[in-house]
mmCIF file of C-alpha atoms in Angstrom:
data_model
loop_
_atom_site.group_PDB
_atom_site.id
_atom_site.type_symbol
_atom_site.label_atom_id
_atom_site.label_comp_id
_atom_site.label_asym_id
_atom_site.label_seq_id
_atom_site.Cartn_x
_atom_site.Cartn_y
_atom_site.Cartn_z
ATOM 1 C CA UNK A 1364 106.042 50.439 54.179
ATOM 2 C CA UNK A 1365 107.619 48.695 57.160
ATOM 3 C CA UNK A 1366 106.731 45.173 58.240
ATOM 4 C CA UNK A 1367 106.534 44.391 61.948
ATOM 5 C CA UNK A 1368 107.063 40.794 63.002
ATOM 6 C CA UNK A 1369 105.123 39.861 66.157
ATOM 7 C CA UNK A 1370 104.067 43.493 66.443
ATOM 8 C CA UNK A 1371 107.385 44.862 67.704
ATOM 9 C CA UNK A 1372 110.285 43.744 65.478
ATOM 10 C CA UNK A 1373 110.506 46.194 62.589
ATOM 11 C CA UNK A 1374 112.095 43.982 59.951
ATOM 12 C CA UNK A 1375 112.937 46.841 57.604
ATOM 13 C CA UNK A 1376 114.825 49.086 60.041
ATOM 14 C CA UNK A 1377 116.492 46.647 62.460
ATOM 15 C CA UNK A 1378 119.885 45.431 61.166
ATOM 16 C CA UNK A 1379 120.014 41.667 60.538
ATOM 17 C CA UNK A 1380 116.280 41.158 61.162
ATOM 18 C CA UNK A 1381 115.296 40.625 57.529
ATOM 19 C CA UNK A 1382 118.085 38.160 56.827
ATOM 20 C CA UNK A 1383 117.409 36.272 60.065
ATOM 21 C CA UNK A 1384 113.740 35.790 59.204
ATOM 22 C CA UNK A 1385 114.576 34.700 55.654
ATOM 23 C CA UNK A 1386 117.222 32.194 56.758
ATOM 24 C CA UNK A 1387 114.919 31.000 59.545
ATOM 25 C CA UNK A 1388 112.123 30.276 57.085
ATOM 26 C CA UNK A 1389 114.547 28.464 54.788
ATOM 27 C CA UNK A 1390 115.843 26.391 57.717
ATOM 28 C CA UNK A 1391 112.267 25.635 58.702
ATOM 29 C CA UNK A 1392 111.403 24.413 55.218
ATOM 30 C CA UNK A 1393 114.530 22.261 54.910
ATOM 31 C CA UNK A 1394 114.252 20.684 58.349
ATOM 32 C CA UNK A 1395 110.482 20.137 58.261
ATOM 33 C CA UNK A 1396 110.458 18.720 54.737
ATOM 34 C CA UNK A 1397 113.528 16.600 55.413
ATOM 35 C CA UNK A 1398 111.968 15.118 58.537
ATOM 36 C CA UNK A 1399 108.689 14.482 56.722
ATOM 37 C CA UNK A 1400 110.447 12.708 53.846
ATOM 38 C CA UNK A 1401 112.399 10.578 56.312
ATOM 39 C CA UNK A 1402 109.525 9.614 58.651
ATOM 40 C CA UNK A 1403 106.177 10.565 56.970
ATOM 41 C CA UNK A 1404 104.921 11.925 60.305
ATOM 42 C CA UNK A 1405 103.155 15.216 59.679
ATOM 43 C CA UNK A 1406 102.723 16.519 63.230
ATOM 44 C CA UNK A 1407 106.276 15.715 64.256
ATOM 45 C CA UNK A 1408 107.600 17.275 61.028
ATOM 46 C CA UNK A 1409 105.736 20.510 61.826
ATOM 47 C CA UNK A 1410 107.328 20.510 65.267
ATOM 48 C CA UNK A 1411 110.731 20.091 63.660
ATOM 49 C CA UNK A 1412 109.943 22.900 61.213
ATOM 50 C CA UNK A 1413 109.044 25.316 64.023
ATOM 51 C CA UNK A 1414 112.145 24.311 65.974
ATOM 52 C CA UNK A 1415 114.254 24.693 62.843
ATOM 53 C CA UNK A 1416 112.865 28.184 62.279
ATOM 54 C CA UNK A 1417 113.634 29.304 65.806
ATOM 55 C CA UNK A 1418 117.079 27.687 65.895
ATOM 56 C CA UNK A 1419 118.146 28.971 62.475
ATOM 57 C CA UNK A 1420 116.741 32.464 63.011
ATOM 58 C CA UNK A 1421 118.380 32.925 66.407
ATOM 59 C CA UNK A 1422 121.645 31.380 65.229
ATOM 60 C CA UNK A 1423 121.903 33.697 62.257
ATOM 61 C CA UNK A 1424 120.708 36.667 64.347
ATOM 62 C CA UNK A 1425 123.575 36.280 66.830
ATOM 63 C CA UNK A 1426 126.106 35.619 64.059
ATOM 64 C CA UNK A 1427 125.000 38.692 62.098
ATOM 65 C CA UNK A 1428 124.824 40.991 65.129
ATOM 66 C CA UNK A 1429 128.311 39.898 66.221
ATOM 67 C CA UNK A 1430 129.715 40.719 62.786
ATOM 68 C CA UNK A 1431 127.760 43.988 62.740
ATOM 69 C CA UNK A 1432 129.250 44.995 66.112
ATOM 70 C CA UNK A 1433 132.771 44.127 64.916
ATOM 71 C CA UNK A 1434 132.221 46.189 61.781
ATOM 72 C CA UNK A 1435 131.087 49.195 63.823
ATOM 73 C CA UNK A 1436 134.122 48.886 66.124
ATOM 74 C CA UNK A 1437 136.457 48.825 63.101
ATOM 75 C CA UNK A 1438 134.676 51.871 61.658
ATOM 76 C CA UNK A 1439 135.052 53.750 64.951
ATOM 77 C CA UNK A 1440 138.768 52.894 65.177
ATOM 78 C CA UNK A 1441 139.320 53.975 61.579
ATOM 79 C CA UNK A 1442 137.431 57.235 62.142
ATOM 80 C CA UNK A 1443 139.514 58.042 65.250
ATOM 81 C CA UNK A 1444 142.722 57.115 63.425
ATOM 82 C CA UNK A 1445 141.878 59.456 60.550
ATOM 83 C CA UNK A 1446 141.036 62.221 63.003
ATOM 84 C CA UNK A 1447 144.363 61.740 64.817
ATOM 85 C CA UNK A 1448 146.244 61.634 61.507
ATOM 86 C CA UNK A 1449 144.774 64.993 60.525
ATOM 87 C CA UNK A 1450 145.350 66.416 64.003
ATOM 88 C CA UNK A 1451 149.003 65.335 64.398
ATOM 89 C CA UNK A 1452 150.193 65.522 60.784
ATOM 90 C CA UNK A 1453 153.331 67.637 60.502
ATOM 91 C CA UNK A 1454 153.747 68.060 64.261
ATOM 92 C CA UNK A 1455 156.427 66.544 66.463
ATOM 93 C CA UNK A 1456 153.902 63.926 67.604
ATOM 94 C CA UNK A 1457 153.439 62.569 64.073
ATOM 95 C CA UNK A 1458 154.554 58.901 64.164
ATOM 96 C CA UNK A 1459 155.303 58.882 60.418
ATOM 97 C CA UNK A 1460 157.599 61.898 60.584
ATOM 98 C CA UNK A 1461 161.281 61.003 60.552
ATOM 99 C CA UNK A 1462 163.173 62.597 63.390
ATOM 100 C CA UNK A 1463 166.617 64.023 62.800
ATOM 101 C CA UNK A 1464 169.512 63.657 65.209
ATOM 102 C CA UNK A 1465 168.938 67.142 66.707
ATOM 103 C CA UNK A 1466 165.272 66.398 67.431
ATOM 104 C CA UNK A 1467 166.109 63.079 69.089
ATOM 105 C CA UNK A 1468 168.675 64.637 71.425
ATOM 106 C CA UNK A 1469 166.267 67.436 72.397
ATOM 107 C CA UNK A 1470 163.485 65.007 73.326
#
């Protein structure tokens, strides 16, 4: 069963969405409760809690998506490297193959 936040953000299937919401709610609790304990102003503490939720959720969202994109780029580079290794292994284009003196002079 998937859970849609605000009707469009599918928390189960979108990468980083679940963690962002969880960290946002934790940031909201910490900031709102901390402000309430410091000032005893309920309305202002609720405002801080909402702001803390938005700030923490968006901050972690961008951090997580950046790391996710880097991970996918590294996977793509590794996949292409493995494909090239298989393709060029044993041929004259293989960078790991040691060339003899005759092969160097012919090139």
